[in-house]
Coordinates of C-alpha atoms and ligand atoms in Angstrom, one line a residue:
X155 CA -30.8 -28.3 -19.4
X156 CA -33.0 -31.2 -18.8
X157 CA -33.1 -31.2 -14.7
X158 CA -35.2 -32.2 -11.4
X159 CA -35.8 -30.1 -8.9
X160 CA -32.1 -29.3 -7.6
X161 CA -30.3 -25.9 -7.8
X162 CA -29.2 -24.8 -11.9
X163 CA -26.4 -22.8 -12.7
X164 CA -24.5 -22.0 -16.0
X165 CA -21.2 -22.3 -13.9
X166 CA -20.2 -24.3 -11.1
X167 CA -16.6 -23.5 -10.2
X168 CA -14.8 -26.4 -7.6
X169 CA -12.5 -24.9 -5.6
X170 CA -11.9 -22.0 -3.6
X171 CA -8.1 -21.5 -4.1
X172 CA -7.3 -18.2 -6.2
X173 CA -8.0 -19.3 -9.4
X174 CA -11.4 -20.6 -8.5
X175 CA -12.7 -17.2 -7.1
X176 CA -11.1 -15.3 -9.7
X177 CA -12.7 -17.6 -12.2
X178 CA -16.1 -17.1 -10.2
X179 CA -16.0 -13.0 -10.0
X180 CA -14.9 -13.0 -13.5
X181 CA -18.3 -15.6 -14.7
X182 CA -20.2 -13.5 -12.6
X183 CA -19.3 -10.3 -14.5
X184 CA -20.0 -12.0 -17.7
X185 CA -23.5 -12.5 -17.0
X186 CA -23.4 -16.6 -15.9
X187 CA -25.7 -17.5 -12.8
X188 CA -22.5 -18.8 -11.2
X189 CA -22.0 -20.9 -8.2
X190 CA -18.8 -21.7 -5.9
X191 CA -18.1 -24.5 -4.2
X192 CA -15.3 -24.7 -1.4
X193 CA -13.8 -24.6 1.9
X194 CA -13.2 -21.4 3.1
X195 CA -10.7 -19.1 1.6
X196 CA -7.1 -20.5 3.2
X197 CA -5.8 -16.9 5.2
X198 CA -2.9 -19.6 6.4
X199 CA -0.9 -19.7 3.1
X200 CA 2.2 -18.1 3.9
X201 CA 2.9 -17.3 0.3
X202 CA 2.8 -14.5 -1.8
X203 CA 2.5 -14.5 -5.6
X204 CA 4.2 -12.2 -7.8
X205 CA 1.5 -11.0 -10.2
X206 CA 2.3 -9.5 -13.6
X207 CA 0.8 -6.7 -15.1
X208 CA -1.2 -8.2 -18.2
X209 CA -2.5 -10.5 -15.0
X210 CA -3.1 -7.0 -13.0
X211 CA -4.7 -5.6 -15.9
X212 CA -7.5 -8.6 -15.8
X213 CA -7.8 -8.7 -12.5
X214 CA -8.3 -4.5 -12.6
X215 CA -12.0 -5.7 -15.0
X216 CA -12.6 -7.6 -11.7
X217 CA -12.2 -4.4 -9.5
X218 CA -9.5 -6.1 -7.9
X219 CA -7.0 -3.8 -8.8
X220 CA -6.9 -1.2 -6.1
X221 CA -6.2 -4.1 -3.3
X222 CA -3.0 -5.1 -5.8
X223 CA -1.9 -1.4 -6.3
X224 CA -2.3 -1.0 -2.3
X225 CA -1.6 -4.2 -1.0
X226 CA 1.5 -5.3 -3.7
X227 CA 5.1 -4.5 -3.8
X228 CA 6.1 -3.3 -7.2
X229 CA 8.8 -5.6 -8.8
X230 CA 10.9 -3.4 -10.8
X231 CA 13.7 -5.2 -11.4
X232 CA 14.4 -9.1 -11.5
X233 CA 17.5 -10.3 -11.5
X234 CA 18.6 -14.1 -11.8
X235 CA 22.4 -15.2 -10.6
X236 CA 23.9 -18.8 -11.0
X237 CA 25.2 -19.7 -7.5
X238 CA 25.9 -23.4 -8.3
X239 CA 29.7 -24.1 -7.7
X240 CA 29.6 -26.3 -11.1
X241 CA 32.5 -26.1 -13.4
X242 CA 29.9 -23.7 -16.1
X243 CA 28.3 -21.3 -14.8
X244 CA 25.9 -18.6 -16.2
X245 CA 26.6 -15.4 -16.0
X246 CA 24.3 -13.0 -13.9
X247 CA 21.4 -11.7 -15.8
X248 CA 18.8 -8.6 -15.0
X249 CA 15.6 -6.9 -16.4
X250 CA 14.4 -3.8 -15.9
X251 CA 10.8 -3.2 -16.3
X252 CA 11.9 0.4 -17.5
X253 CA 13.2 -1.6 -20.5
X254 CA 9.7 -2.0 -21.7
X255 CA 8.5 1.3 -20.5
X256 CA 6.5 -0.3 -17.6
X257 CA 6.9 1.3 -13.9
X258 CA 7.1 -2.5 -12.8
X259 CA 6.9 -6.0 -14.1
X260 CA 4.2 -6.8 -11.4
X261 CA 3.2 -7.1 -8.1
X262 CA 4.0 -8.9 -5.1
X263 CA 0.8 -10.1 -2.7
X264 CA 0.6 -11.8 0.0
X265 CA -1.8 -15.1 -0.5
X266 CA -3.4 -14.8 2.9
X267 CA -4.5 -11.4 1.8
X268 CA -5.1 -12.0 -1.6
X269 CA -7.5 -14.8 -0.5
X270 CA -9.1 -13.0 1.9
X271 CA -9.8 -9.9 -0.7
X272 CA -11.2 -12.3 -3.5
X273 CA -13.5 -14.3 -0.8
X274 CA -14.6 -10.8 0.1
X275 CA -15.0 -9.7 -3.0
X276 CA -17.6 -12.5 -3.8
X277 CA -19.8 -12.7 -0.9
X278 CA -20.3 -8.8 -2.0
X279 CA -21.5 -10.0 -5.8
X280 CA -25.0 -10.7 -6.2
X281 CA -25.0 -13.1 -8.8
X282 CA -22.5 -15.8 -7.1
X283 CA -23.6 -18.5 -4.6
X284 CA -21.6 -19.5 -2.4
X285 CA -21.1 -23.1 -1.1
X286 CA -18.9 -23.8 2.0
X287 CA -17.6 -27.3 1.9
X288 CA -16.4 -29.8 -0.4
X289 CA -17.8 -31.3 -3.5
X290 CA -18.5 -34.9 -2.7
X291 CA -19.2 -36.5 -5.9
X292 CA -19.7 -35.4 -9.9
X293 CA -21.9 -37.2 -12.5
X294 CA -21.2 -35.6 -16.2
X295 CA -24.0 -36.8 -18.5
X296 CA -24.9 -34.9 -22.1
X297 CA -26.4 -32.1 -21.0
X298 CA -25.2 -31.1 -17.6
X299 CA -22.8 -32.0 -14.6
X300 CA -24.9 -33.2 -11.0
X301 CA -23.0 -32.0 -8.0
X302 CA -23.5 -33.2 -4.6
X303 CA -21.6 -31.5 -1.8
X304 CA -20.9 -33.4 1.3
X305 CA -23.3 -31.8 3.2
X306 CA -26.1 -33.4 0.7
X307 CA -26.6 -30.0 -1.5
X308 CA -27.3 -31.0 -4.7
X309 CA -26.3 -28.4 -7.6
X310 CA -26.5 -28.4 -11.7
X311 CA -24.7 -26.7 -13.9
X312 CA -23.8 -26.8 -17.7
X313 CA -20.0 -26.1 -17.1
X314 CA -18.2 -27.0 -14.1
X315 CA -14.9 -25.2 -13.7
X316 CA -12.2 -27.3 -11.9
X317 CA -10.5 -25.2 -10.0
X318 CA -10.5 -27.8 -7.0
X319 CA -6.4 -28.4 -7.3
X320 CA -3.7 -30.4 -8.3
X321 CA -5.6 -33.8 -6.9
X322 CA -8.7 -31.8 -8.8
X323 CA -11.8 -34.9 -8.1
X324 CA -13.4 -33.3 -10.9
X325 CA -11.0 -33.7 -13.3
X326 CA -11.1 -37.3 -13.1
X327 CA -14.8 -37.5 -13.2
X328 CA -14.4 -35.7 -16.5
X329 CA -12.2 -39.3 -17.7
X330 CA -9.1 -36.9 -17.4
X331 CA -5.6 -38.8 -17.7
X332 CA -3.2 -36.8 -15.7
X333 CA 0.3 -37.7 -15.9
X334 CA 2.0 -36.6 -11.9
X335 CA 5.4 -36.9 -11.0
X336 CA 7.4 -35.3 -8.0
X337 CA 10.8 -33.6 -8.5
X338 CA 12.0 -34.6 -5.2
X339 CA 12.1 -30.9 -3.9
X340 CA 10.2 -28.7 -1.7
X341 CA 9.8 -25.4 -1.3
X342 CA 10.6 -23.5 1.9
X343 CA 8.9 -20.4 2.1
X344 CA 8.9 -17.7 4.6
X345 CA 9.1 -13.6 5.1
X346 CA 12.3 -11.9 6.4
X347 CA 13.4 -8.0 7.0
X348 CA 16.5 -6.9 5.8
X349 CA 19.0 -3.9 7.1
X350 CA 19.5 -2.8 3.5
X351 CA 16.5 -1.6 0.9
X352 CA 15.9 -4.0 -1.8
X353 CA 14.9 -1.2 -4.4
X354 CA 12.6 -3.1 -6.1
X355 CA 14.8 -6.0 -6.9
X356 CA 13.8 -9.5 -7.1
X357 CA 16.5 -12.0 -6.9
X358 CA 16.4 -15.6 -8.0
X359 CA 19.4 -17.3 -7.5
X360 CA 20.0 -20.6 -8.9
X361 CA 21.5 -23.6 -6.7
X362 CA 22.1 -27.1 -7.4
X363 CA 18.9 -28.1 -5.5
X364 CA 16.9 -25.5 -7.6
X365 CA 16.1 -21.6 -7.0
X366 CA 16.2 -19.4 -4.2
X367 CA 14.0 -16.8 -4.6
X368 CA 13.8 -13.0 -3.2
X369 CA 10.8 -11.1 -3.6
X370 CA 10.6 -7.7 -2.4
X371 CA 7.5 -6.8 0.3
X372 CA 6.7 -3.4 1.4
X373 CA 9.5 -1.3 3.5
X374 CA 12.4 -3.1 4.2
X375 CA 11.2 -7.1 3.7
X376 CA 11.1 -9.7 1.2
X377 CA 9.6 -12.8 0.8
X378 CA 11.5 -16.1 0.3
X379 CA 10.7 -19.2 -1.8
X380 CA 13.9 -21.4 -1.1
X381 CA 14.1 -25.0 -3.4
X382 CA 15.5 -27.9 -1.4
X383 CA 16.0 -31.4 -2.3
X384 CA 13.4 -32.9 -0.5
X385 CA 16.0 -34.7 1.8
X386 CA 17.5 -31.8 3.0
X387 CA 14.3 -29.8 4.2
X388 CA 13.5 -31.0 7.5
X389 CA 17.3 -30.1 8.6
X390 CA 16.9 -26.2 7.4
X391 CA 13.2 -26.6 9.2
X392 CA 14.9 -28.0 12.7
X393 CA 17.0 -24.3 12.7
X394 CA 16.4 -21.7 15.3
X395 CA 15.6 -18.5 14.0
X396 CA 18.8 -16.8 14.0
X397 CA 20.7 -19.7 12.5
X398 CA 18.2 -20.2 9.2
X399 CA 18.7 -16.1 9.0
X400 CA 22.2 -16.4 8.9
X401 CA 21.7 -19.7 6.3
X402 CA 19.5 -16.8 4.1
X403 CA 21.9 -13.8 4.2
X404 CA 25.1 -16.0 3.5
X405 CA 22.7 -17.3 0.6
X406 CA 22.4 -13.9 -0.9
X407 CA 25.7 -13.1 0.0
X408 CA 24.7 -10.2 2.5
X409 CA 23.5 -8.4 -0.5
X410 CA 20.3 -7.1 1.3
X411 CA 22.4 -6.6 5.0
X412 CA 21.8 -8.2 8.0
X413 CA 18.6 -10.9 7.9
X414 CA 16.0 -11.3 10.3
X415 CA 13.4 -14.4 9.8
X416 CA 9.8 -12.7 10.3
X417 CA 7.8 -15.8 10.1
X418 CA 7.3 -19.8 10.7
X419 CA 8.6 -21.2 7.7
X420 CA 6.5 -23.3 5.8
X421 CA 7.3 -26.2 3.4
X422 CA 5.4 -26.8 -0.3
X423 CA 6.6 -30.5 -1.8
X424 CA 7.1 -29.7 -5.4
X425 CA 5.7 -32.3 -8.3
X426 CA 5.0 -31.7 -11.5
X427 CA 2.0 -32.3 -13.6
X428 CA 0.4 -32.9 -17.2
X429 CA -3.2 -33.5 -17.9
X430 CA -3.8 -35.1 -21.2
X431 CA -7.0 -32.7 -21.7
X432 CA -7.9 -29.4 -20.3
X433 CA -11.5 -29.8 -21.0
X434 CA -14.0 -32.6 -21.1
X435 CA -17.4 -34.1 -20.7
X436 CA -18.8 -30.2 -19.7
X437 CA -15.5 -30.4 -16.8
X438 CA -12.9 -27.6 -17.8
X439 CA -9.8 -27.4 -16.2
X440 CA -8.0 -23.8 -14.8
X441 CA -4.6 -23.4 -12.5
X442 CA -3.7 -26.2 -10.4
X443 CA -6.2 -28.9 -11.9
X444 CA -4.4 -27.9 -15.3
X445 CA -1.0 -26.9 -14.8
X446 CA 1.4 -28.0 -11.8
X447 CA 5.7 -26.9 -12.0
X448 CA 8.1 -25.9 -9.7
X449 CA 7.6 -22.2 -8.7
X450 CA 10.9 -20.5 -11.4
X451 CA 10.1 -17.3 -12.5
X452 CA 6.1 -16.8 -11.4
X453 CA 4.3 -18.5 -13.6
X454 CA 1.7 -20.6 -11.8
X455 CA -0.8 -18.0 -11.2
X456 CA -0.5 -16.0 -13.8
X457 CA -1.1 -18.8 -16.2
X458 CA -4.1 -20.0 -14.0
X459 CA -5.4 -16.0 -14.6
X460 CA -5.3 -16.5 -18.6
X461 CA -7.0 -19.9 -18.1
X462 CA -10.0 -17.8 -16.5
X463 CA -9.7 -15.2 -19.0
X464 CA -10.2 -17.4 -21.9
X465 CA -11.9 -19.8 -20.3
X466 CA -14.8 -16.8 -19.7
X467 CA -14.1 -15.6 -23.5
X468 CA -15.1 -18.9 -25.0
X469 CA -17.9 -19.1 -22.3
X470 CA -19.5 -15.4 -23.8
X471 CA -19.1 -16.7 -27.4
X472 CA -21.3 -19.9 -26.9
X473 CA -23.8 -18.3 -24.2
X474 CA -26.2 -21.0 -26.0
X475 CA -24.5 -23.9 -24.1
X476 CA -21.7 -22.9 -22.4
X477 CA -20.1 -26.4 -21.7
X478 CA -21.0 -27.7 -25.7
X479 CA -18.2 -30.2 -27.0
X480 CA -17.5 -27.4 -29.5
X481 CA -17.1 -24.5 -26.8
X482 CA -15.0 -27.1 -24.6
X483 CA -12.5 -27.9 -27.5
X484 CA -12.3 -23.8 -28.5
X485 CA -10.9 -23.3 -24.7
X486 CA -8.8 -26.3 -25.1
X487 CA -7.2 -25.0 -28.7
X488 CA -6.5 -21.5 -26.8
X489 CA -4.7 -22.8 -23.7
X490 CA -2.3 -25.7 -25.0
X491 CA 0.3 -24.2 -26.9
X492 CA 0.7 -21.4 -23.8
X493 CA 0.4 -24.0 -20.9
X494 CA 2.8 -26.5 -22.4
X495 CA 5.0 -23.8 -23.7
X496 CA 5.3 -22.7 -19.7
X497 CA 5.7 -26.1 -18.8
X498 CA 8.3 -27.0 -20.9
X499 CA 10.6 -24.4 -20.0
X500 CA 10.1 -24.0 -16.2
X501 CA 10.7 -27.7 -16.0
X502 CA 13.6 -27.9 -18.8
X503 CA 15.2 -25.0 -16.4
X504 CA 14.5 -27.1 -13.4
X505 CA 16.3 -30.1 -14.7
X506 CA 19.5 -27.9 -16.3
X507 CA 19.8 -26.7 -12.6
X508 CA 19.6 -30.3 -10.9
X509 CA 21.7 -32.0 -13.7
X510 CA 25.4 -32.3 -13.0
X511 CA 25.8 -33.1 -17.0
X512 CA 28.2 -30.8 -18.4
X513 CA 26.1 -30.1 -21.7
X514 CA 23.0 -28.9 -19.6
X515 CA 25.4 -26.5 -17.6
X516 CA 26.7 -25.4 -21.4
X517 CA 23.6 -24.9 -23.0
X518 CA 22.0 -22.9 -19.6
X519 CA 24.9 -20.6 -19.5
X520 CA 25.1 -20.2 -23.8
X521 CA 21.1 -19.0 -23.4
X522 CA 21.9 -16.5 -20.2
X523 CA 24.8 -15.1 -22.2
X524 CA 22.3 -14.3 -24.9
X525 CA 19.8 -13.4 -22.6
X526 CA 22.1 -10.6 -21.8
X527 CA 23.9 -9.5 -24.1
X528 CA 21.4 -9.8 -27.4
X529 CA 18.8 -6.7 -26.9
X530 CA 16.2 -8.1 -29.5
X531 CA 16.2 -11.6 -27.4
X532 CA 15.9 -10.2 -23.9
X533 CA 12.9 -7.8 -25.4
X534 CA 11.3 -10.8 -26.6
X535 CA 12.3 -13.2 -23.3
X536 CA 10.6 -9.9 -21.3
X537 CA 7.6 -9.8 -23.3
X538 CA 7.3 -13.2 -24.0
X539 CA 7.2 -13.7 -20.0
X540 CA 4.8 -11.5 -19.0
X541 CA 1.9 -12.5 -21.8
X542 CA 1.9 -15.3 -25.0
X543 CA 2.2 -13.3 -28.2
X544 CA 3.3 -10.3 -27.0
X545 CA 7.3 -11.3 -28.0
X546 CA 6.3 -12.2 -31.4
X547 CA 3.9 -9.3 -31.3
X548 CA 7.2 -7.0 -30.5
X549 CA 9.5 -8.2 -33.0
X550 CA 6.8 -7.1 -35.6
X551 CA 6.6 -3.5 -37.4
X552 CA 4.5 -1.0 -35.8
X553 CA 2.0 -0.7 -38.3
X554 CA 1.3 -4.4 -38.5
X555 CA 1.2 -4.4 -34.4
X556 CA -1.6 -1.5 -34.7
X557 CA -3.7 -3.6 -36.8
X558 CA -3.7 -6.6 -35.2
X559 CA -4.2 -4.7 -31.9
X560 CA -7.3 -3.6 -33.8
X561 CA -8.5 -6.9 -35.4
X562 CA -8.6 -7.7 -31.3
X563 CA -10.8 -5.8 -30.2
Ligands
FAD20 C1 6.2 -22.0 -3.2 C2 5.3 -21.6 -4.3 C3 5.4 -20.2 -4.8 C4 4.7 -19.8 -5.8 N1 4.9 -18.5 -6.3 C5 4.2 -18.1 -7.4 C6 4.3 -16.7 -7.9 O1 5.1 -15.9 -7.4 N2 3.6 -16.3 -9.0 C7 2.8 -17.2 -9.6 O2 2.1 -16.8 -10.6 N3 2.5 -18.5 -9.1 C8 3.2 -18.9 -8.0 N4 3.0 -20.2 -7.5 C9 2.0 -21.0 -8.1 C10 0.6 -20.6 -7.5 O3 0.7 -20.6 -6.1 C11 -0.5 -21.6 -8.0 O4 -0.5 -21.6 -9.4 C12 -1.8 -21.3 -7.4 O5 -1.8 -21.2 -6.0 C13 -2.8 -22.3 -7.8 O6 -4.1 -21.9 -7.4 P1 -5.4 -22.8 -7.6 O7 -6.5 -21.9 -7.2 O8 -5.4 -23.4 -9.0 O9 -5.2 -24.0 -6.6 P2 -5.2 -24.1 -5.1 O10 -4.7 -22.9 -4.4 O11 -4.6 -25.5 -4.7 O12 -6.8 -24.3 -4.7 C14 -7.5 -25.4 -4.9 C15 -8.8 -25.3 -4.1 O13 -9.7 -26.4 -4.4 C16 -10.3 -26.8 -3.1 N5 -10.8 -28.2 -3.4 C17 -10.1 -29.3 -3.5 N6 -11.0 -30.3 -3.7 C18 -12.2 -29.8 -3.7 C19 -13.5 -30.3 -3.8 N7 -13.8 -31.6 -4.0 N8 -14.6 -29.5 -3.8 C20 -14.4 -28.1 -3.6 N9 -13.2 -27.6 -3.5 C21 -12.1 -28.4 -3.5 C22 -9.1 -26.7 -2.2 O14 -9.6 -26.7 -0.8 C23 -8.5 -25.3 -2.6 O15 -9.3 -24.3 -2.0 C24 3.8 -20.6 -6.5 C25 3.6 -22.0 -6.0 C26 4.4 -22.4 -5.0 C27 4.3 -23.9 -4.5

């Protein structure tokens, strides 16, 4: 790298949301001089994310897999239920992670302390810097990406790693065309105890304005990611606490007993959006700068996890420069097919739930029915959802699964 005088990494990661520190501790382990640049870690994000295990397995490499195991809820079962009122309707489906031999799917976190862990996490690894603030501009040239913070640092590297988003600044001074739309739904999220244990049980339930989503927390609580229309949000918002807990037990049919809402619920507007490159001009894209859908069947994160992973795998193969042309369009080749495979569907089943076409509601319920009656399919769905490759990978004969497990590693 041809530079003057101002700070050189390998790696400067923008963005402090999960995926950026993830992507930092895991750059870090690999041997990059890596640097971070944020705000600090958001401990107000009253989500949680349901990580899955190939996700937890990575994340384990990172030594961050004691705080999942102690801090995560085990999602054992997941269960999705039409609860339109239209004319088709699919029947209810469920998956038991016994069903692949795993104790559990995943894990449900809580963001705040998820966040908080990985910001820990960092300041204790020597080999990241840590910037606290924004990135105020980018200048790409042949041989490295300038940074300058707002507070005037000034920073090299010869790979940044966007991780600053879904209005990512660096992915446009990469030249990135990113195509945004909004679905015209938010997400209401909140955390509520239950009278009744929910086992394990995750329950998506799809409505006419999109999913509403149960996922189990530690004792007897669960976390709640309810899709409005847009519209109609501010009017579940303006409900006392008792009336929006009555609204979320007669939603899931009393299924989980009497409700009680445990915190201030919190509203996400949901959009979706499709970069026309993941990496360019020595700017690579990872989770939200790559990849925005509605929040059906926890995919987000996890796909921003495997963007790290190969992201860092490309990285270790072209330690010569890092952020080449040739490097850049190797990570690009292993992320597509997975990200818009991911896309496709969430946002297919997103419109199928908000269309009132009778084909849609035909062809949903057709695919549940299969989903739940034909083994091979829901082995593959199963697979298929918790890591790329691994439904084709089951379909295939032992032996031939053994040696490409083996040409692998
Ligand atoms: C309601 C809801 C529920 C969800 N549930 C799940 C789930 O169960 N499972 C799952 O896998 N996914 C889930 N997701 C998706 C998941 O939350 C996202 O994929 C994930 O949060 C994206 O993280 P990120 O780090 O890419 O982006 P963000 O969390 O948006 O972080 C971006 C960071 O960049 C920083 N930044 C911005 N500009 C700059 C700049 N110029 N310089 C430096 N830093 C900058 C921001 O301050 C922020 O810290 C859900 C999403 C929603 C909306």
């Amino acid at each position: 790298m041809a530079m003057t005088d101002r700070a050189e990494y390998e790696v400067l990661v923008a963005g402090t949301g999960p995926v950026g520190m993830i992507a930092a501790l895991a750059c870090a382990k690999a041997g990059f001089q890596t640097a971070i640049a944020g705000p600090k870690a958001s401990t107000a994000d009253g989500r949680t994310t349901a990580i899955m295990h190939p996700g937890i397995d990575y994340l384990k490499s990172l030594s961050l897999g004691s705080f999942i195991e102690t801090r995560g809820e085990p999602l054992r079962t997941m269960r999705i239920v039409d609860a339109t009122q239209r004319l088709v309707r699919s029947p209810t489906v469920t998956f038991h992670a016994s069903e692949l031999d795993l104790p559990a799917f995943g894990h449900n976190v809580a963001n705040a302390e998820f966040n908080a862990a990985l910001e820990t996490a960092i300041l204790e690894t020597p080999g990241i810097r840590r910037l606290e603030g924004l990135v105020a501009s980018w200048h790409p040239s042949e041989t490295h990406v300038d940074a300058r913070m707002e507070d005037g640092t000034e920073i090299a590297a010869a790979l940044v790693i966007a991780a600053d988003g879904r209005g990512s600044s660096a992915r446009l001074a990469a030249g990135i065309y990113v195509e945004t739309q909004s679905t015209g739904q938010s997400a209401i999220v909140l955390s509520f105890s239950h009278t009744r244990p929910h086992e394990g049980i995750s329950t998506e339930f799809h409505t006419e304005s999109g999913p509403f989503t149960q996922v189990p927390l530690a004792g007897n609580r669960s976390s709640l990611v309810w899709v409005v229309r847009t519209d109609d949000a501010p009017s579940i918002l303006a409900l006392d606490p008792s009336e929006l807990a009555v609204r979320i037990e007669g939603q899931m049919r009393s299924m989980l007993g009497r409700v009680t809402v445990e915190t201030q619920p919190q509203t996400y507007p949901l959009s979706t959006s499709r970069p026309r490159r993941y990496a360019l001009n020595r700017i690579a894209l990872v989770g939200e700068a790559a990849h925005v859908f509605p929040p059906i069947g926890a995919q987000g994160l996890n796909l921003g996890i495997r963007d790290v992973e190969s992201l860092v795998q490309v990285a270790t193969r072209n330690r010569e420069d890092i952020g080449a042309a040739d490097a850049l369009a190797a990570y690009e080749a292993k992320r597509r097919p997975d990200i818009a495979l991911r896309s496709g569907v969430v946002d297919l089943l997103n419109r199928s739930l908000l269309s009132d076409l009778l084909p849609a509601q035909v062809a949903r319920s057709a695919v549940f029915e299969a989903l739940r009656t034909l083994s091979p399919l829901r082995n593959f769905f199963m697979q298929e959802g918790m890591r790329p490759g691994n439904g084709l990978r089951s379909l295939l004969p032992l032996k031939t699964r053994d040696r490409q497990a083996e040409s692998r590693t």
